[in-house]
Coordinates of C-alpha atoms and ligand atoms in Angstrom, one line a residue:
M137 CA 0.0 0.0 0.0
A138 CA 2.8 2.4 1.0
M139 CA 4.4 1.6 -2.3
L140 CA 1.2 2.4 -4.2
D141 CA 0.9 5.7 -2.3
S142 CA 4.4 6.7 -3.2
F143 CA 3.8 5.7 -6.8
N144 CA 0.6 7.9 -7.0
L145 CA 2.5 10.8 -5.4
F146 CA 5.3 10.4 -7.9
I147 CA 2.7 10.4 -10.8
S148 CA 1.0 13.6 -9.4
I149 CA 4.3 15.4 -9.1
A150 CA 5.3 14.3 -12.6
K151 CA 2.0 15.6 -13.9
I152 CA 2.4 19.0 -12.3
I153 CA 5.9 19.3 -13.7
Y154 CA 4.9 18.0 -17.0
M155 CA 1.9 20.2 -17.4
K156 CA 3.6 23.5 -16.6
E157 CA 3.1 25.9 -19.5
R158 CA 6.3 27.2 -21.0
I159 CA 7.2 30.9 -21.2
L160 CA 10.1 32.4 -23.1
S161 CA 11.5 35.8 -23.5
G162 CA 14.7 37.7 -24.1
L163 CA 16.3 41.1 -24.2
Q164 CA 19.1 42.5 -26.5
P165 CA 22.5 43.2 -25.0
S166 CA 22.4 46.7 -26.4
G167 CA 23.3 48.9 -23.4
R168 CA 22.1 49.6 -19.9
L169 CA 18.6 48.6 -18.9
H170 CA 16.1 51.4 -18.1
V171 CA 13.1 51.3 -15.9
G172 CA 10.9 50.6 -19.0
N173 CA 12.8 47.4 -19.7
Y174 CA 12.5 46.5 -16.0
L175 CA 8.9 47.3 -15.4
G176 CA 7.7 46.1 -18.9
A177 CA 9.8 42.9 -19.1
L178 CA 12.5 41.9 -16.5
K179 CA 10.4 42.3 -13.4
N180 CA 7.7 40.2 -15.0
F181 CA 10.3 37.5 -15.9
V182 CA 11.3 37.3 -12.2
E183 CA 7.7 37.2 -10.9
L184 CA 6.6 34.6 -13.5
Q185 CA 9.7 32.5 -12.5
N186 CA 9.0 32.8 -8.8
S187 CA 5.3 31.9 -9.2
G188 CA 6.5 28.4 -9.8
E189 CA 3.7 28.0 -12.4
Y190 CA 5.8 28.0 -15.5
D191 CA 8.6 26.3 -17.2
C192 CA 10.8 29.4 -17.8
F193 CA 13.3 30.2 -20.6
F194 CA 15.1 33.5 -20.7
F195 CA 17.8 34.4 -23.1
I196 CA 20.2 37.1 -24.4
A197 CA 19.3 38.1 -27.9
D198 CA 22.9 38.8 -29.0
Y199 CA 22.3 38.0 -32.7
H200 CA 19.4 40.5 -32.8
S201 CA 21.7 43.2 -31.3
I202 CA 24.1 43.1 -34.2
S203 CA 21.4 44.7 -36.5
E204 CA 22.3 48.0 -34.9
P205 CA 25.4 49.8 -33.5
P206 CA 27.6 49.7 -31.5
Y207 CA 29.7 47.3 -33.6
E208 CA 32.9 47.2 -31.5
S209 CA 33.7 43.7 -30.4
E210 CA 34.9 44.7 -26.9
Q211 CA 31.7 46.7 -26.3
K212 CA 29.6 43.7 -27.5
R213 CA 31.4 41.4 -25.0
K214 CA 30.9 43.9 -22.3
D215 CA 27.2 44.4 -23.1
I216 CA 26.5 40.6 -23.1
L217 CA 28.2 40.1 -19.7
D218 CA 26.5 43.1 -18.3
L219 CA 23.0 41.7 -19.3
M220 CA 23.9 38.3 -17.9
K221 CA 24.6 40.0 -14.6
S222 CA 21.5 42.1 -14.8
Y223 CA 19.3 39.0 -15.2
L224 CA 21.0 37.4 -12.2
A225 CA 21.0 40.5 -10.0
A226 CA 17.3 41.1 -10.8
G227 CA 16.5 37.6 -9.5
L228 CA 16.6 35.2 -12.4
D229 CA 17.8 32.0 -10.9
P230 CA 19.4 29.1 -12.9
K231 CA 17.8 26.6 -10.5
K232 CA 14.4 27.8 -11.5
S233 CA 14.8 29.0 -15.1
T234 CA 16.8 28.0 -18.2
L235 CA 19.1 31.0 -18.9
F236 CA 20.9 31.0 -22.2
V237 CA 22.5 32.9 -25.1
Q238 CA 21.0 33.0 -28.5
S239 CA 24.2 32.7 -30.6
Q240 CA 25.3 29.6 -28.7
I241 CA 22.3 27.7 -30.2
P242 CA 22.7 27.5 -34.0
A243 CA 19.2 26.0 -34.4
H244 CA 17.7 29.5 -33.9
T245 CA 19.3 30.9 -37.0
E246 CA 18.7 27.7 -39.0
L247 CA 15.0 27.8 -38.2
S248 CA 15.0 31.5 -39.0
W249 CA 16.2 30.7 -42.5
I250 CA 13.4 28.2 -42.9
F251 CA 10.9 30.7 -41.6
N252 CA 12.0 33.2 -44.2
S253 CA 10.5 30.9 -46.8
V254 CA 7.0 31.1 -45.2
T255 CA 7.0 34.8 -44.3
P256 CA 5.3 37.2 -46.6
M257 CA 7.4 40.3 -47.4
G258 CA 4.3 42.4 -46.9
E259 CA 4.1 41.4 -43.3
L260 CA 7.7 42.4 -42.6
S261 CA 7.3 45.7 -44.4
R262 CA 4.5 46.8 -42.1
M263 CA 6.5 46.2 -38.8
T264 CA 6.5 49.6 -37.1
Q265 CA 9.8 48.9 -35.3
F266 CA 11.5 48.4 -38.7
K267 CA 9.8 51.5 -40.1
D268 CA 10.9 53.6 -37.0
K269 CA 14.5 52.3 -37.0
S270 CA 15.1 52.6 -40.7
E271 CA 13.7 56.2 -40.8
D272 CA 17.0 58.0 -40.4
G273 CA 19.5 56.1 -42.5
E274 CA 20.1 53.1 -44.7
A275 CA 18.7 50.0 -42.9
N276 CA 20.4 46.6 -43.2
A277 CA 18.7 43.4 -44.1
A278 CA 19.0 42.1 -40.5
L279 CA 16.8 44.9 -39.2
F280 CA 14.2 43.9 -41.8
T281 CA 14.3 40.1 -41.1
Y282 CA 14.7 40.7 -37.3
P283 CA 11.1 39.6 -36.6
V284 CA 11.7 36.3 -38.4
L285 CA 14.6 35.5 -36.2
Q286 CA 12.5 36.5 -33.2
A287 CA 9.7 34.1 -34.4
A288 CA 12.4 31.3 -34.6
D289 CA 13.6 32.2 -31.0
I290 CA 10.1 31.8 -29.8
L291 CA 8.6 29.0 -31.8
I292 CA 11.6 26.6 -31.4
Y293 CA 10.7 26.2 -27.8
K294 CA 6.9 26.0 -28.4
P295 CA 6.0 28.3 -25.5
A296 CA 2.5 29.2 -24.4
F297 CA 3.4 32.8 -23.4
V298 CA 6.0 35.5 -24.3
P299 CA 6.3 38.1 -21.6
T300 CA 7.4 41.5 -23.1
G301 CA 6.5 45.2 -23.1
E302 CA 3.7 46.4 -25.3
D303 CA 6.0 47.5 -28.1
Q304 CA 6.8 43.9 -29.0
D305 CA 3.1 42.9 -29.6
Q306 CA 3.4 43.2 -33.3
H307 CA 6.4 40.9 -33.4
I308 CA 4.6 38.3 -31.3
E309 CA 1.6 38.6 -33.6
L310 CA 3.9 37.9 -36.5
S311 CA 5.3 34.8 -34.8
R312 CA 1.7 33.5 -34.8
V313 CA 1.3 34.3 -38.5
I314 CA 4.6 32.4 -39.2
A315 CA 3.4 29.4 -37.0
R316 CA 0.1 29.3 -39.0
K317 CA 1.8 29.6 -42.4
F318 CA 4.3 26.8 -41.5
N319 CA 1.6 24.6 -40.1
S320 CA -0.7 25.0 -43.0
R321 CA 2.1 24.2 -45.5
Y322 CA 3.8 21.3 -43.6
G323 CA 1.4 20.1 -41.0
E324 CA 0.8 21.1 -37.4
V325 CA 4.1 21.6 -35.6
F326 CA 3.9 25.0 -33.8
P327 CA 1.3 26.1 -31.2
E328 CA 0.6 29.8 -31.4
P329 CA 2.2 31.8 -28.5
Q330 CA 0.4 34.7 -26.6
S331 CA 1.9 37.9 -25.3
K332 CA 2.0 38.4 -21.5
H333 CA 2.1 42.0 -20.2
T334 CA 2.7 43.6 -16.8
D335 CA 0.5 46.3 -15.4
I336 CA 2.9 48.8 -16.9
P337 CA 3.5 47.6 -20.5
R338 CA 4.6 51.1 -21.7
V339 CA 6.7 53.4 -19.5
I340 CA 7.0 56.7 -21.2
S341 CA 10.1 58.9 -21.7
L342 CA 11.1 61.4 -19.0
N343 CA 11.6 64.2 -21.5
D344 CA 8.8 63.5 -24.0
P345 CA 5.6 62.1 -22.7
S346 CA 4.4 61.2 -26.3
K347 CA 7.2 58.6 -26.6
K348 CA 8.1 55.4 -24.8
M349 CA 11.3 55.3 -22.7
S350 CA 13.9 53.8 -25.1
K351 CA 17.6 53.0 -25.0
S352 CA 17.9 54.7 -28.4
K353 CA 16.9 58.0 -26.6
P354 CA 19.1 57.9 -23.5
N355 CA 18.1 61.4 -22.4
G356 CA 14.6 60.3 -21.6
C357 CA 15.8 57.2 -19.8
L358 CA 16.1 56.4 -16.1
F359 CA 18.6 53.5 -15.9
I360 CA 18.3 50.9 -13.3
D361 CA 21.9 51.2 -12.3
D362 CA 21.9 55.0 -12.1
G363 CA 23.1 56.1 -8.7
P364 CA 20.8 58.0 -6.3
E365 CA 22.2 61.5 -7.3
E366 CA 21.7 60.8 -11.0
I367 CA 18.1 59.5 -10.4
A368 CA 17.3 62.7 -8.4
K369 CA 18.8 64.9 -11.1
K370 CA 16.9 63.2 -13.9
L371 CA 13.6 63.1 -12.1
S372 CA 13.8 66.7 -11.0
S373 CA 14.1 67.7 -14.7
A374 CA 11.5 65.3 -16.0
V375 CA 8.9 66.9 -18.1
T376 CA 5.7 67.3 -16.2
D377 CA 2.5 69.0 -17.1
S378 CA 0.8 72.3 -16.7
G379 CA -1.0 72.7 -13.4
S380 CA 0.4 71.6 -10.0
E381 CA -1.8 68.9 -8.7
I382 CA -0.4 65.4 -8.1
K383 CA -3.2 63.6 -9.9
Y384 CA -3.4 60.6 -12.2
D385 CA -4.7 61.5 -15.6
A386 CA -2.9 59.7 -18.4
V387 CA -4.5 61.9 -21.1
H388 CA -4.2 65.4 -19.7
K389 CA -1.2 64.9 -17.4
P390 CA 0.9 62.1 -19.0
G391 CA 4.2 63.2 -17.4
I392 CA 3.0 63.2 -13.8
S393 CA 0.9 60.1 -14.4
N394 CA 4.0 58.2 -15.6
L395 CA 5.9 59.2 -12.5
L396 CA 2.9 58.1 -10.4
R397 CA 2.9 54.7 -12.1
L398 CA 6.7 54.3 -11.6
A399 CA 6.6 55.3 -7.9
S400 CA 3.5 53.1 -7.3
A401 CA 5.1 50.0 -9.0
L402 CA 8.3 50.3 -7.1
S403 CA 6.8 51.1 -3.7
S404 CA 3.7 48.8 -3.8
K405 CA 1.6 51.8 -2.8
E406 CA -1.6 52.3 -4.8
I407 CA -1.7 55.4 -7.0
A408 CA -4.7 56.6 -5.1
V409 CA -2.7 56.4 -1.8
L410 CA 0.1 58.5 -3.3
E411 CA -2.4 61.0 -4.6
Q412 CA -3.8 61.4 -1.1
E413 CA -0.3 61.6 0.5
F414 CA 0.7 64.4 -1.9
A415 CA -2.6 66.3 -1.9
G416 CA -1.6 70.0 -1.6
K417 CA 2.1 69.4 -2.3
N418 CA 3.9 70.4 -5.4
Y419 CA 5.6 68.6 -8.2
G420 CA 9.1 69.1 -6.8
E421 CA 8.1 67.4 -3.5
F422 CA 6.6 64.4 -5.3
K423 CA 9.6 64.2 -7.7
S424 CA 12.0 63.9 -4.6
Y425 CA 9.9 61.2 -3.2
A426 CA 9.8 59.3 -6.5
A427 CA 13.6 59.7 -6.8
K428 CA 14.1 58.2 -3.4
T429 CA 11.7 55.4 -4.1
V430 CA 13.5 54.4 -7.3
A431 CA 16.9 54.7 -5.8
D432 CA 16.0 52.6 -2.7
Y433 CA 14.3 50.0 -4.8
F434 CA 17.3 49.4 -7.0
A435 CA 20.0 49.7 -4.3
A436 CA 20.0 45.9 -3.5
Y437 CA 20.1 45.1 -7.3
R438 CA 23.1 47.3 -7.8
E439 CA 24.9 45.8 -4.8
R440 CA 24.2 42.2 -6.0
K441 CA 25.4 43.1 -9.5
T442 CA 28.8 44.3 -8.4
K443 CA 29.3 41.1 -6.5
L444 CA 28.8 38.8 -9.5
S445 CA 32.0 37.8 -11.3
D446 CA 32.2 37.5 -15.1
A447 CA 33.3 33.9 -14.8
K448 CA 30.3 32.9 -12.7
A449 CA 27.8 34.6 -15.0
E450 CA 29.3 33.0 -18.1
K451 CA 29.3 29.6 -16.5
I452 CA 25.6 29.8 -15.7
F453 CA 24.7 30.8 -19.2
T454 CA 26.9 28.2 -20.9
K455 CA 25.2 25.5 -18.9
G456 CA 21.7 26.9 -19.6
S457 CA 22.6 27.1 -23.4
M458 CA 23.5 23.4 -23.4
K459 CA 20.1 22.6 -21.9
A460 CA 18.1 24.8 -24.2
A461 CA 20.0 23.5 -27.3
K462 CA 18.6 20.0 -26.7
I463 CA 15.0 21.3 -27.0
A464 CA 15.9 23.5 -29.9
D465 CA 17.7 20.8 -31.8
A466 CA 14.8 18.4 -31.4
T467 CA 12.3 21.0 -32.8
L468 CA 14.7 21.7 -35.8
L469 CA 14.9 17.9 -36.5
E470 CA 11.1 17.7 -36.5
V471 CA 10.9 20.7 -38.8
K472 CA 13.5 19.3 -41.3
D473 CA 11.7 16.0 -41.3
R474 CA 8.3 17.7 -42.2
I475 CA 9.9 19.7 -45.0
G476 CA 11.7 16.6 -46.4
L477 CA 15.3 17.7 -45.7
I478 CA 16.0 14.6 -43.7
Ligands
ADP715 P1 14.6 49.7 -26.1 O1 13.4 50.2 -26.8 O2 14.8 50.5 -24.9 O3 15.8 49.4 -26.9 P2 14.2 46.9 -26.1 O4 13.6 46.9 -27.5 O5 15.5 46.3 -26.0 O6 14.1 48.3 -25.4 O7 13.1 46.1 -25.2 C1 13.5 45.2 -24.3 C2 12.2 44.7 -23.5 O8 11.8 45.8 -22.7 C3 11.0 44.4 -24.4 O9 10.3 43.3 -23.8 C4 10.2 45.6 -24.5 O10 8.9 45.4 -24.8 C5 10.4 46.2 -23.1 N1 10.4 47.6 -23.1 C6 11.2 48.5 -23.7 N2 10.9 49.8 -23.5 C7 9.8 49.8 -22.7 C8 9.0 50.8 -22.1 N3 9.3 52.0 -22.3 N4 7.9 50.4 -21.3 C9 7.7 49.1 -21.1 N5 8.4 48.1 -21.6 C10 9.5 48.4 -22.4
LIG716 N1 12.9 42.0 -30.0 C1 13.0 41.8 -28.6 C2 13.3 43.2 -28.0 O1 13.8 44.1 -28.6 C3 14.1 40.9 -28.2 C4 13.8 39.5 -28.6 C5 14.4 38.8 -29.5 C6 12.7 38.7 -28.1 N2 13.9 37.5 -29.7 C7 12.8 37.5 -28.8 C8 11.8 38.9 -27.1 C9 12.0 36.4 -28.5 C10 10.9 37.8 -26.8 C11 11.0 36.6 -27.6 O2 13.2 43.4 -26.8

């Protein structure tokens, strides 16, 4: 009887593990992370990982990052290591998530070539990120086919969800189009992944409330490894709105509403509570409070990051890449078989 009980327990545990839905996401190693990256993506990665409900895969999209400057090899190595350490310092844990590097898994780029053959040019031409990024200057082909590689990154692991900020929705939608096109030509292989957003899927720029905070516009960014003085300086000069009331109104007061959202997310105080606390006070007072909240929140992160060695970070990601490669290689074999390449 005891043996039967243990057997049943084993089966139940195996079922829970087996049935966990998979999530996958990545960031480009293209410079320092800002609070938009953190609140729209990285914080979510950590929370989803710690919920224990998902089989988690997070990676460094280094191949994507070579579609834009900087192109210096030393800088690239530094950016990759820095992102590895940011993931770990923010709380991603190799015991709970598979952490890996895109370029260490050739199956991603192989699948991306295959996906080129089912992707309509028209779909790629209407991607807003490509249009924005190719606006001022001659765009390279990698910038154009970027979403095809992104679809390969995603679909090769057959995840249920892809946690990102709102600006990536169009790319996730394209990965569903590519899955459908492939499945209808060669038979069902890929499930269609869904986006997964945080409560703050679009943090706006500090100096232009009509734009999202973006690494390509560093003046409007609050970086998560900025020191307390820098944070205070940037927030004190953040563009706010006419009037003086600390009140949430995303349409008429986008600047102060953005700061209220940031302060609320990083202090776990409801926006309404902050509004009450700052009733009758001025923008300056609220900005000082927001600066202290941001600086305090990221202090532990900054401390953990400085303690991580390059060697340790690299070791973790190499091990994770070996694990991820097994899954990616298996999907690629299945795909090649369907096409008739093997
Ligand atoms: P950037 O535009 O700063 O270069 P990336 O394109 O590297 O940022 O985005 C990395 C991740 O961070 C993506 O999941 C993206 O959706 C998210 N993200 C980027 N900017 C913001 C923002 N301002 N608000 C919320 N999420 C964001
Ligand atoms: N395009 C994403 C960004 O700029 C990075 C990325 C590449 C990605 N491949 C992905 C995100 C796959 C999610 C899933 O942030």
